[in-house]
Every structure is written in C-alpha cells, then in structure tokens.
C-alpha cells in the first residue's frame, strides 16, 4: 500500500481589496487547491480575504474559515492559532494541499505567519510556500497617486496599535512613516502631529482599493475621525529630495 505524503500549505497573498490585484501565481494556486482557508469575518460574516477570492474559487472547493479573534491577549491568541493549525493539519496529514488566503502580503504583519509558525512547531515536516502580493503601504500610495519614497528618503512602517509610544523616536530619523492599524490610536497620534506642525503633511486612506475607499488629506480639521480597522496613515516628515 502506497502511503500518501503530507500536503503543502500555501500562504497566498490576495492584496488589499481589489480582486484584480491578485497575482497570476496566486490565482493559479487558489484554483488548483481543493481546500481554501481564510480568516473568519467578525460575527461569522464574510471577511475581507473571503470577499477578495470569491471570483477565483468554485463551489466544489472546500472553504475552511478559521477563527482569529481581534484582541491582544497573547494566551487567547496562541490558543486560536493552535486550534486553527489543528484544523488545517486535518487535511495536510491526508496529503491534501491547503491554500490560506491572506489579505495584503503574507510576509508583512500577517495572521498567516502565526499559523505557519504553529504548524511548523508541531509538524516540522510540512512544506510551506509563501506567495507574495500587494501590501497595504504600496496599495495606499497607488491610490493617492504619489510615490511612497524618493531618492535617499528613509521609510519606517509601524503597527500603530502596538507601537504608538515609539512614534516620537521614529519621527527623529524617518523621512516617511507608515502607520498601520492607526484607527484605535488615532486621537493620540493626531495630538503628537499637531504639536509638531505636521498635520498638513499627513494622508490617510481607509479601505484602500475597496469599494468603500476614503481618502483624508490635511488632518488639521479632523481631530476625531472615526476610522475603520483597515486604515493606513502616511506621514511625510521631511520634504522629498
């Protein structure tokens, strides 16, 4: 009797919202893989990754929504990653490939990284392949129609939800700063930028490349924006060279 090998886990970057931003390789893997995993939406609603890939998968493929709670408690998160890894392993150990659809790019602050790490720790024999894609800083710059950086400009990308306290230090050396997940700390960031007279050097894009996309320029008169989770801020600290 021939024993089946272990399936491959693909981390497939699907971009920031526009389904046409998926790469040709990502599209091929999504269409060739029989099990498609993705983060479950809030309150069991359709999440962003599932929406993006809707045009590229068929009813014959198995959908595997995985629960990744939106919280910061490390123990609860580890438990969620463990449970998600166990559900994926149910297919991998049968020799079935699994493609995990990840919004943005799989290598930039992605949920997939924690899933892959958990699976590697428990099943080091699993082959994991990463498929790169369009990440939010690049998508946001394209929406704004501006270069993210030029010449010798230095760039800092900060997950603001966790590192807003480091902003003062980064403002001292970076020419361009991208703040991810800025919505929950926006009032604090706005006050810092007001003190530094930088509010007219700031741009925000909410839900870049999605139908609900919004753009905010010059935040001088916007101290209390009610932003969604998918909001990104670009701060041009110094003039382009």
Coordinates of N, CA and C in Angstrom, one line a residue:
X1 N 0.8 -1.2 0.0 CA 0.0 0.0 0.0 C 0.9 1.2 0.0
X2 N 0.6 2.1 -0.9 CA 1.4 3.4 -1.0 C 0.9 4.4 0.0
X3 N 1.8 4.9 0.8 CA 1.3 5.9 1.8 C 1.3 7.3 1.2
X4 N 0.3 8.0 1.4 CA 0.2 9.4 0.9 C 1.2 10.3 1.6
X5 N 1.7 11.2 0.9 CA 2.6 12.2 1.5 C 1.8 13.3 2.2
X6 N 2.5 14.2 2.8 CA 1.8 15.3 3.6 C 1.6 16.4 2.6
X7 N 0.4 17.0 2.7 CA 0.1 18.1 1.8 C 0.9 19.4 2.1
X8 N 0.9 20.3 1.1 CA 1.6 21.5 1.2 C 0.7 22.6 1.6
X9 N 1.2 23.5 2.5 CA 0.4 24.7 3.0 C 0.9 25.9 2.2
X10 N 0.0 26.5 1.5 CA 0.3 27.8 0.8 C -0.2 29.0 1.5
X11 N 0.7 30.0 1.7 CA 0.2 31.3 2.2 C 0.1 32.2 1.0
X12 N -1.2 32.4 0.6 CA -1.4 33.1 -0.6 C -1.8 34.6 -0.4
X13 N -1.0 35.5 -0.8 CA -1.3 36.9 -0.6 C -2.4 37.3 -1.7
X14 N -3.4 38.0 -1.2 CA -4.5 38.3 -2.1 C -4.8 39.8 -2.2
X15 N -3.8 40.6 -1.7 CA -4.0 42.1 -1.9 C -4.9 42.7 -0.9
X16 N -5.2 44.0 -1.2 CA -5.9 44.8 -0.2 C -7.4 45.0 -0.4
X17 N -7.9 44.4 -1.4 CA -9.4 44.5 -1.6 C -9.8 44.3 -3.1
X18 N -9.1 44.9 -4.0 CA -9.5 44.8 -5.4 C -9.1 43.4 -5.9
X19 N -10.0 42.5 -6.3 CA -9.7 41.2 -6.7 C -8.7 41.1 -7.9
X20 N -8.6 42.1 -8.7 CA -7.7 42.1 -9.8 C -6.2 42.3 -9.4
X21 N -6.0 42.6 -8.1 CA -4.6 42.8 -7.6 C -4.0 41.5 -7.2
X22 N -4.7 40.4 -7.3 CA -4.1 39.1 -7.1 C -3.2 38.7 -8.2
X23 N -2.0 38.2 -7.9 CA -1.0 37.8 -8.9 C -1.5 36.6 -9.7
X24 N -0.9 36.4 -10.9 CA -1.3 35.2 -11.7 C -0.9 34.0 -10.9
X25 N 0.2 33.9 -10.2 CA 0.5 32.7 -9.4 C -0.4 32.5 -8.3
X26 N -0.8 33.5 -7.6 CA -1.8 33.3 -6.5 C -3.1 32.8 -7.1
X27 N -3.6 33.4 -8.2 CA -4.8 32.9 -8.8 C -4.7 31.4 -9.2
X28 N -3.6 31.0 -9.7 CA -3.4 29.6 -10.1 C -3.5 28.7 -8.9
X29 N -2.8 29.0 -7.9 CA -2.8 28.2 -6.7 C -4.2 28.1 -6.0
X30 N -4.9 29.2 -6.0 CA -6.2 29.2 -5.5 C -7.1 28.3 -6.3
X31 N -7.0 28.3 -7.6 CA -7.8 27.5 -8.4 C -7.4 26.0 -8.4
X32 N -6.2 25.7 -8.1 CA -5.7 24.3 -8.1 C -5.8 23.6 -6.8
X33 N -6.0 24.4 -5.7 CA -6.0 23.8 -4.4 C -7.5 23.5 -4.0
X34 N -7.7 22.3 -3.4 CA -9.0 21.8 -3.1 C -9.6 22.4 -1.8
X35 N -8.7 22.8 -0.9 CA -9.1 23.4 0.4 C -8.6 24.8 0.5
X36 N -9.5 25.7 0.7 CA -9.2 27.2 0.8 C -9.5 27.7 2.2
X37 N -8.5 28.0 2.9 CA -8.7 28.6 4.2 C -8.6 30.1 4.2
X38 N -9.2 30.7 5.2 CA -9.1 32.2 5.3 C -9.6 32.6 6.7
X39 N -9.3 33.8 7.1 CA -9.7 34.3 8.4 C -11.2 34.5 8.4
X40 N -11.9 34.0 9.4 CA -13.3 34.2 9.6 C -13.6 35.6 9.8
X41 N -14.7 36.1 9.2 CA -15.1 37.5 9.5 C -15.7 37.7 10.9
X42 N -15.8 39.0 11.3 CA -16.4 39.3 12.6 C -17.8 38.8 12.6
X43 N -18.2 38.2 13.7 CA -19.6 37.7 13.9 C -20.0 36.8 12.8
X44 N -19.0 36.0 12.4 CA -19.2 35.0 11.3 C -19.7 35.5 10.0
X45 N -19.5 36.9 9.8 CA -19.8 37.5 8.5 C -18.6 37.2 7.5
X46 N -18.9 37.5 6.3 CA -17.8 37.3 5.3 C -16.7 38.3 5.5
X47 N -15.5 37.8 5.7 CA -14.3 38.6 5.9 C -13.7 39.1 4.6
X48 N -12.7 40.0 4.7 CA -12.2 40.7 3.6 C -11.5 39.7 2.6
X49 N -10.7 38.8 3.2 CA -10.0 37.8 2.3 C -11.0 36.9 1.6
X50 N -12.0 36.5 2.2 CA -13.0 35.7 1.6 C -13.7 36.4 0.4
X51 N -14.0 37.7 0.6 CA -14.6 38.6 -0.4 C -13.7 38.7 -1.6
X52 N -12.4 38.9 -1.3 CA -11.4 39.1 -2.4 C -11.3 37.9 -3.3
X53 N -11.3 36.7 -2.7 CA -11.1 35.5 -3.5 C -12.4 34.9 -4.1
X54 N -13.5 35.5 -3.8 CA -14.8 34.9 -4.3 C -14.9 34.7 -5.8
X55 N -14.2 35.5 -6.6 CA -14.2 35.3 -8.0 C -13.3 34.2 -8.5
X56 N -12.4 33.8 -7.6 CA -11.4 32.8 -8.1 C -11.6 31.4 -7.6
X57 N -12.6 31.1 -6.8 CA -12.8 29.8 -6.3 C -14.2 29.3 -6.8
X58 N -14.4 28.0 -6.7 CA -15.6 27.3 -7.1 C -16.3 26.7 -6.0
X59 N -17.6 26.4 -6.2 CA -18.4 25.7 -5.1 C -17.9 24.3 -4.8
X60 N -17.1 23.7 -5.7 CA -16.5 22.4 -5.5 C -15.4 22.4 -4.5
X61 N -14.8 23.5 -4.3 CA -13.6 23.6 -3.3 C -14.2 23.8 -1.9
X62 N -13.4 23.1 -1.0 CA -13.8 23.2 0.4 C -13.3 24.5 1.0
X63 N -14.3 25.3 1.6 CA -13.9 26.5 2.3 C -13.7 26.2 3.8
X64 N -12.6 26.7 4.3 CA -12.2 26.5 5.7 C -12.0 27.8 6.4
X65 N -13.1 28.4 7.0 CA -12.9 29.7 7.7 C -12.2 29.4 9.1
X66 N -11.3 30.1 9.4 CA -10.5 29.9 10.7 C -10.7 31.2 11.6
X67 N -10.9 30.9 12.9 CA -11.2 32.0 13.8 C -9.9 32.6 14.4
X68 N -9.6 33.8 14.1 CA -8.5 34.6 14.6 C -9.1 35.8 15.3
X69 N -9.3 35.8 16.6 CA -10.0 36.9 17.3 C -9.2 38.2 17.2
X70 N -9.9 39.3 17.2 CA -9.3 40.6 17.2 C -9.1 41.1 18.6
X71 N -8.0 40.6 19.2 CA -7.7 41.0 20.6 C -6.2 40.9 20.8
X72 N -5.7 41.4 21.9 CA -4.3 41.5 22.2 C -3.8 40.5 23.2
X73 N -4.7 39.7 23.8 CA -4.3 38.8 24.9 C -3.5 37.6 24.2
X74 N -2.2 37.5 24.6 CA -1.3 36.5 24.0 C -1.8 35.1 24.2
X75 N -2.3 34.8 25.3 CA -2.7 33.4 25.6 C -3.9 33.0 24.7
X76 N -4.9 33.9 24.6 CA -6.0 33.6 23.8 C -5.7 33.5 22.3
X77 N -4.7 34.4 21.9 CA -4.3 34.3 20.5 C -3.5 33.0 20.2
X78 N -2.7 32.6 21.1 CA -2.0 31.3 20.9 C -2.9 30.2 20.9
X79 N -4.0 30.2 21.7 CA -5.0 29.1 21.6 C -5.7 29.1 20.3
X80 N -6.0 30.3 19.8 CA -6.7 30.4 18.5 C -5.8 29.9 17.4
X81 N -4.5 30.3 17.4 CA -3.5 29.8 16.4 C -3.4 28.2 16.5
X82 N -3.4 27.7 17.7 CA -3.3 26.3 17.9 C -4.5 25.6 17.3
X83 N -5.7 26.1 17.6 CA -6.9 25.5 17.1 C -7.0 25.6 15.5
X84 N -6.6 26.7 15.0 CA -6.6 26.9 13.5 C -5.6 25.9 12.9
X85 N -4.4 25.7 13.5 CA -3.4 24.8 13.0 C -3.9 23.4 13.0
X86 N -4.6 23.0 14.0 CA -5.2 21.7 14.1 C -6.2 21.4 13.0
X87 N -7.0 22.4 12.7 CA -8.0 22.2 11.6 C -7.3 22.1 10.3
X88 N -6.3 22.8 10.0 CA -5.5 22.8 8.8 C -4.8 21.4 8.7
X89 N -4.2 21.0 9.8 CA -3.5 19.7 9.8 C -4.4 18.5 9.5
X90 N -5.7 18.6 9.8 CA -6.6 17.5 9.5 C -6.6 17.2 8.0
X91 N -6.3 18.2 7.1 CA -6.2 18.0 5.7 C -4.8 17.7 5.2
X92 N -3.8 18.4 5.8 CA -2.5 18.2 5.4 C -2.0 16.8 5.6
X93 N -2.3 16.2 6.7 CA -1.8 14.9 7.0 C -2.5 13.8 6.2
X94 N -3.5 14.1 5.4 CA -4.1 13.2 4.5 C -3.5 13.4 3.1
X95 N -2.5 14.3 3.0 CA -1.9 14.6 1.7 C -2.7 15.6 0.8
X96 N -3.6 16.3 1.5 CA -4.4 17.4 0.8 C -3.7 18.7 1.0
X97 N -3.5 19.4 -0.1 CA -2.9 20.8 0.0 C -4.0 21.8 0.5
X98 N -3.5 22.8 1.2 CA -4.4 23.8 1.7 C -3.8 25.2 1.3
X99 N -4.6 26.1 0.8 CA -4.2 27.4 0.5 C -4.9 28.4 1.4
X100 N -4.1 29.2 2.1 CA -4.6 30.1 3.1 C -4.6 31.5 2.4
X101 N -5.8 32.1 2.2 CA -5.9 33.4 1.6 C -5.6 34.5 2.6
X102 N -4.6 35.3 2.4 CA -4.2 36.3 3.3 C -4.3 37.7 2.7
X103 N -5.1 38.6 3.3 CA -5.2 39.9 2.8 C -3.9 40.6 2.9
X104 N -3.6 41.5 1.9 CA -2.3 42.2 1.9 C -1.2 41.2 1.4
X105 N -0.1 41.2 2.1 CA 1.0 40.3 1.8 C 1.3 39.4 3.0
X106 N 1.6 38.1 2.7 CA 1.8 37.2 3.8 C 3.0 37.4 4.7
X107 N 3.9 38.2 4.2 CA 5.1 38.5 5.0 C 5.1 39.8 5.8
X108 N 4.0 40.5 5.7 CA 4.0 41.8 6.4 C 2.9 41.8 7.4
X109 N 3.3 41.6 8.7 CA 2.4 41.6 9.8 C 1.1 40.8 9.6
X110 N 1.3 39.6 9.0 CA 0.1 38.8 8.6 C -0.3 37.7 9.6
X111 N -1.6 37.4 9.7 CA -2.1 36.3 10.5 C -1.5 35.0 10.1
X112 N -1.2 34.8 8.8 CA -0.7 33.6 8.3 C 0.7 33.2 8.9
X113 N 1.5 34.2 9.2 CA 2.8 33.9 9.8 C 2.7 33.2 11.1
X114 N 1.7 33.5 11.9 CA 1.5 32.8 13.2 C 0.9 31.4 13.0
X115 N 0.0 31.3 12.0 CA -0.5 29.9 11.7 C 0.6 29.0 11.2
X116 N 1.5 29.6 10.3 CA 2.6 28.8 9.8 C 3.6 28.4 10.8
X117 N 3.9 29.3 11.7 CA 4.8 29.1 12.8 C 4.3 28.0 13.7
X118 N 3.0 28.0 14.0 CA 2.4 27.0 14.9 C 2.4 25.6 14.3
X119 N 2.1 25.6 13.0 CA 2.2 24.3 12.3 C 3.6 23.7 12.2
X120 N 4.6 24.6 12.0 CA 6.0 24.2 11.9 C 6.4 23.6 13.2
X121 N 6.0 24.2 14.3 CA 6.4 23.8 15.7 C 6.0 22.4 15.9
X122 N 4.7 22.0 15.5 CA 4.1 20.7 15.8 C 4.4 19.7 14.7
X123 N 4.6 20.2 13.4 CA 4.7 19.3 12.3 C 5.8 19.9 11.4
X124 N 7.1 19.7 11.8 CA 8.2 20.4 11.0 C 8.3 19.8 9.6
X125 N 7.7 18.6 9.3 CA 7.8 18.0 8.0 C 7.0 18.7 7.0
X126 N 6.1 19.5 7.4 CA 5.1 20.2 6.4 C 5.9 21.2 5.5
X127 N 5.6 21.2 4.3 CA 6.2 22.1 3.3 C 5.3 23.3 3.3
X128 N 5.8 24.5 3.5 CA 5.1 25.8 3.5 C 5.6 26.7 2.4
X129 N 4.8 27.2 1.5 CA 5.2 28.1 0.5 C 4.5 29.4 0.6
X130 N 5.2 30.5 0.4 CA 4.6 31.8 0.5 C 4.5 32.4 -0.9
X131 N 3.4 33.0 -1.2 CA 3.1 33.6 -2.4 C 3.0 35.1 -2.2
X132 N 3.9 36.0 -2.6 CA 3.9 37.4 -2.3 C 2.8 38.1 -3.1
X133 N 2.4 39.3 -2.6 CA 1.4 40.1 -3.2 C 1.5 41.5 -2.9
X134 N 0.4 42.3 -3.2 CA 0.3 43.7 -2.9 C 0.0 44.0 -1.5
X135 N 0.9 44.7 -0.8 CA 0.7 45.0 0.6 C 0.1 46.5 0.7
X136 N -0.5 46.7 1.9 CA -1.2 48.0 2.1 C -0.4 49.3 1.9
X137 N 0.8 49.4 2.3 CA 1.5 50.7 2.0 C 1.7 51.0 0.6
X138 N 1.9 49.9 -0.3 CA 2.1 50.2 -1.7 C 0.7 50.5 -2.3
X139 N -0.3 49.7 -1.9 CA -1.7 50.0 -2.4 C -2.1 51.4 -2.1
X140 N -1.8 51.8 -0.9 CA -2.2 53.2 -0.4 C -1.6 54.3 -1.3
X141 N -0.2 54.1 -1.5 CA 0.5 55.1 -2.3 C -0.1 55.1 -3.7
X142 N -0.5 54.0 -4.3 CA -1.0 54.0 -5.6 C -2.4 54.7 -5.7
X143 N -3.2 54.5 -4.6 CA -4.5 55.1 -4.6 C -4.3 56.7 -4.5
X144 N -3.3 57.1 -3.8 CA -3.0 58.5 -3.6 C -2.4 59.1 -4.9
X145 N -1.8 58.2 -5.7 CA -1.1 58.7 -6.9 C 0.2 59.4 -6.6
X146 N 0.9 58.9 -5.6 CA 2.2 59.5 -5.2 C 3.2 58.4 -4.9
X147 N 4.5 58.8 -5.0 CA 5.5 57.8 -4.7 C 5.5 57.7 -3.1
X148 N 5.8 56.5 -2.6 CA 5.9 56.3 -1.2 C 7.2 56.9 -0.7
X149 N 8.2 56.7 -1.5 CA 9.6 57.2 -1.1 C 10.3 57.7 -2.4
X150 N 11.2 58.6 -2.3 CA 12.1 59.0 -3.4 C 13.5 59.2 -2.9
X151 N 14.4 59.0 -3.9 CA 15.8 59.3 -3.6 C 16.4 58.6 -2.3
X152 N 16.9 59.4 -1.4 CA 17.5 58.8 -0.2 C 16.6 58.8 1.0
X153 N 15.3 59.0 0.8 CA 14.4 59.0 1.9 C 14.3 57.7 2.7
X154 N 14.3 57.8 4.0 CA 14.2 56.6 4.8 C 12.7 56.3 5.1
X155 N 12.3 55.1 5.2 CA 10.9 54.7 5.4 C 10.8 53.8 6.7
X156 N 9.8 54.1 7.5 CA 9.5 53.3 8.7 C 8.1 52.9 8.6
X157 N 7.8 51.6 8.8 CA 6.5 51.0 8.9 C 6.2 50.5 10.3
X158 N 5.2 51.1 10.9 CA 4.9 50.8 12.3 C 3.5 50.3 12.5
X159 N 3.3 49.2 13.2 CA 1.9 48.8 13.5 C 1.5 49.6 14.7
X160 N 0.8 50.7 14.4 CA 0.5 51.7 15.4 C -0.3 51.2 16.6
X161 N -1.1 50.2 16.5 CA -1.9 49.7 17.6 C -1.0 49.2 18.7
X162 N 0.2 48.7 18.4 CA 1.1 48.2 19.4 C 2.3 49.1 19.7
X163 N 2.6 50.0 18.8 CA 3.9 50.7 19.0 C 3.7 52.2 18.9
X164 N 2.6 52.8 19.3 CA 2.4 54.2 19.1 C 3.4 55.0 20.0
X165 N 3.8 54.4 21.1 CA 4.8 55.1 22.0 C 6.1 55.3 21.3
X166 N 6.5 54.5 20.3 CA 7.7 54.6 19.6 C 7.7 55.7 18.5
X167 N 6.6 56.3 18.3 CA 6.4 57.3 17.2 C 7.4 58.4 17.4
X168 N 7.5 58.9 18.6 CA 8.4 60.1 18.9 C 9.8 59.8 18.4
X169 N 10.3 58.6 18.7 CA 11.7 58.3 18.4 C 11.8 58.2 16.8
X170 N 10.8 57.5 16.2 CA 10.9 57.3 14.8 C 10.8 58.6 14.0
X171 N 10.0 59.6 14.6 CA 9.9 60.9 13.9 C 11.3 61.6 13.8
X172 N 12.2 61.2 14.7 CA 13.5 61.8 14.7 C 14.4 61.4 13.6
X173 N 14.2 60.2 13.0 CA 15.1 59.7 11.9 C 14.4 59.4 10.6
X174 N 13.1 59.0 10.6 CA 12.5 58.6 9.4 C 12.0 59.8 8.6
X175 N 12.1 59.7 7.2 CA 11.6 60.8 6.4 C 10.1 60.5 6.0
X176 N 9.8 59.3 5.9 CA 8.4 58.9 5.6 C 8.0 57.8 6.6
X177 N 6.8 57.9 7.2 CA 6.4 57.0 8.2 C 5.0 56.4 7.8
X178 N 4.8 55.1 7.8 CA 3.6 54.5 7.5 C 3.1 53.9 8.8
X179 N 1.9 54.3 9.2 CA 1.2 53.7 10.4 C 0.1 52.8 10.0
X180 N 0.3 51.5 10.3 CA -0.7 50.5 10.1 C -1.6 50.4 11.3
X181 N -2.9 50.0 11.1 CA -3.8 49.8 12.2 C -3.9 51.1 13.1
X182 N -4.1 52.2 12.5 CA -4.0 53.5 13.2 C -5.3 53.9 13.8
X183 N -6.4 53.2 13.5 CA -7.7 53.7 13.9 C -7.9 53.8 15.4
X184 N -7.4 52.8 16.2 CA -7.7 52.8 17.6 C -6.8 53.8 18.4
X185 N -5.7 54.3 17.8 CA -4.8 55.2 18.5 C -4.8 56.6 17.7
X186 N -5.8 56.8 16.8 CA -5.7 58.0 16.0 C -5.7 59.3 16.9
X187 N -6.6 59.4 17.9 CA -6.5 60.7 18.7 C -5.1 61.0 19.3
X188 N -4.4 60.0 19.8 CA -3.1 60.2 20.3 C -2.1 60.6 19.3
X189 N -2.2 59.9 18.1 CA -1.3 60.3 17.0 C -1.6 61.7 16.5
X190 N -2.9 62.1 16.4 CA -3.2 63.4 15.9 C -2.6 64.5 16.8
X191 N -2.7 64.3 18.2 CA -2.1 65.3 19.1 C -0.6 65.4 18.9
X192 N 0.1 64.3 18.7 CA 1.5 64.3 18.5 C 1.9 65.1 17.3
X193 N 1.1 64.9 16.2 CA 1.4 65.5 15.0 C 1.0 67.0 15.0
X194 N 0.0 67.3 15.8 CA -0.4 68.7 15.9 C 0.8 69.5 16.6
X195 N 1.4 68.9 17.6 CA 2.5 69.6 18.3 C 3.7 69.8 17.4
X196 N 3.8 69.0 16.5 CA 5.0 69.1 15.6 C 4.7 69.8 14.3
X197 N 3.4 70.3 14.2 CA 3.0 71.1 13.0 C 3.1 70.2 11.7
X198 N 2.7 68.9 11.8 CA 2.8 68.0 10.7 C 1.5 67.6 10.1
X199 N 0.4 68.1 10.7 CA -0.9 67.7 10.2 C -1.2 67.9 8.7
X200 N -0.6 68.9 8.1 CA -0.8 69.1 6.7 C 0.2 68.3 5.9
X201 N 1.0 67.4 6.5 CA 1.9 66.6 5.8 C 1.5 65.1 5.9
X202 N 0.2 64.9 6.3 CA -0.3 63.6 6.6 C -1.5 63.2 5.6
X203 N -1.5 62.0 5.2 CA -2.6 61.4 4.4 C -3.1 60.1 5.0
X204 N -4.4 59.9 4.9 CA -4.9 58.7 5.4 C -5.8 58.1 4.3
X205 N -5.7 56.8 4.1 CA -6.6 56.1 3.2 C -7.2 55.0 4.0
X206 N -8.6 55.0 3.9 CA -9.4 54.0 4.6 C -9.9 53.0 3.6
X207 N -9.6 51.7 3.8 CA -10.1 50.6 2.9 C -9.5 50.8 1.5
X208 N -8.2 51.0 1.4 CA -7.6 51.2 0.1 C -8.0 50.1 -0.9
X209 N -8.3 50.5 -2.1 CA -8.7 49.6 -3.3 C -10.0 48.9 -3.1
X210 N -10.7 49.2 -2.1 CA -12.0 48.6 -1.8 C -13.1 49.6 -2.3
X211 N -14.4 49.1 -2.5 CA -15.4 50.0 -2.9 C -15.7 51.1 -1.9
X212 N -15.5 50.8 -0.6 CA -15.8 51.8 0.4 C -14.6 52.8 0.7
X213 N -13.6 52.8 -0.2 CA -12.4 53.6 0.0 C -12.7 55.0 0.3
X214 N -11.9 55.6 1.3 CA -12.0 57.0 1.6 C -10.6 57.6 1.7
X215 N -10.4 58.8 1.3 CA -9.1 59.5 1.4 C -9.3 60.8 2.3
X216 N -8.3 60.9 3.2 CA -8.3 62.2 4.0 C -6.9 62.8 3.8
X217 N -7.0 64.1 3.4 CA -5.8 64.9 3.2 C -5.8 66.1 4.2
X218 N -4.6 66.4 4.7 CA -4.5 67.5 5.7 C -5.5 67.3 6.9
X219 N -4.9 66.8 8.0 CA -5.8 66.4 9.1 C -6.0 67.6 10.1
X220 N -5.7 68.8 9.8 CA -5.8 69.9 10.7 C -7.2 70.0 11.3
X221 N -8.2 69.7 10.4 CA -9.6 69.9 10.9 C -10.3 68.5 11.1
X222 N -9.4 67.5 11.4 CA -10.0 66.2 11.6 C -9.4 65.5 12.9
X223 N -9.6 66.1 14.0 CA -9.0 65.5 15.3 C -9.7 64.2 15.7
X224 N -10.9 64.0 15.3 CA -11.7 62.9 15.8 C -12.3 62.0 14.7
X225 N -11.5 61.6 13.8 CA -12.0 60.7 12.7 C -12.4 59.3 13.3
X226 N -13.5 58.8 12.8 CA -14.0 57.5 13.2 C -13.6 56.5 12.1
X227 N -12.3 56.0 12.2 CA -11.8 55.2 11.1 C -12.0 53.7 11.3
X228 N -12.0 53.0 10.2 CA -12.2 51.6 10.3 C -10.9 50.9 10.6
X229 N -10.9 49.6 10.8 CA -9.7 48.8 11.1 C -8.7 48.9 10.0
X230 N -9.2 48.9 8.7 CA -8.4 48.9 7.6 C -8.1 50.4 7.1
X231 N -7.4 51.1 8.0 CA -7.0 52.5 7.7 C -5.5 52.6 7.9
X232 N -4.9 53.3 6.9 CA -3.4 53.5 6.9 C -3.1 55.0 6.8
X233 N -2.1 55.4 7.6 CA -1.6 56.8 7.6 C -0.2 56.9 7.1
X234 N 0.0 57.8 6.2 CA 1.4 58.1 5.7 C 1.7 59.5 6.2
X235 N 2.9 59.6 6.9 CA 3.4 60.9 7.4 C 4.7 61.3 6.6
X236 N 4.6 62.4 5.9 CA 5.8 62.9 5.2 C 6.5 63.9 6.2
X237 N 7.5 63.4 6.9 CA 8.1 64.1 8.0 C 9.0 65.2 7.4
X238 N 9.7 64.9 6.3 CA 10.6 65.8 5.7 C 10.3 65.9 4.2
X239 N 10.7 67.0 3.6 CA 10.4 67.2 2.2 C 11.2 66.2 1.3
X240 N 10.6 65.8 0.2 CA 11.3 64.8 -0.7 C 12.6 65.5 -1.3
X241 N 13.6 64.7 -1.5 CA 14.9 65.2 -2.0 C 14.8 65.2 -3.6

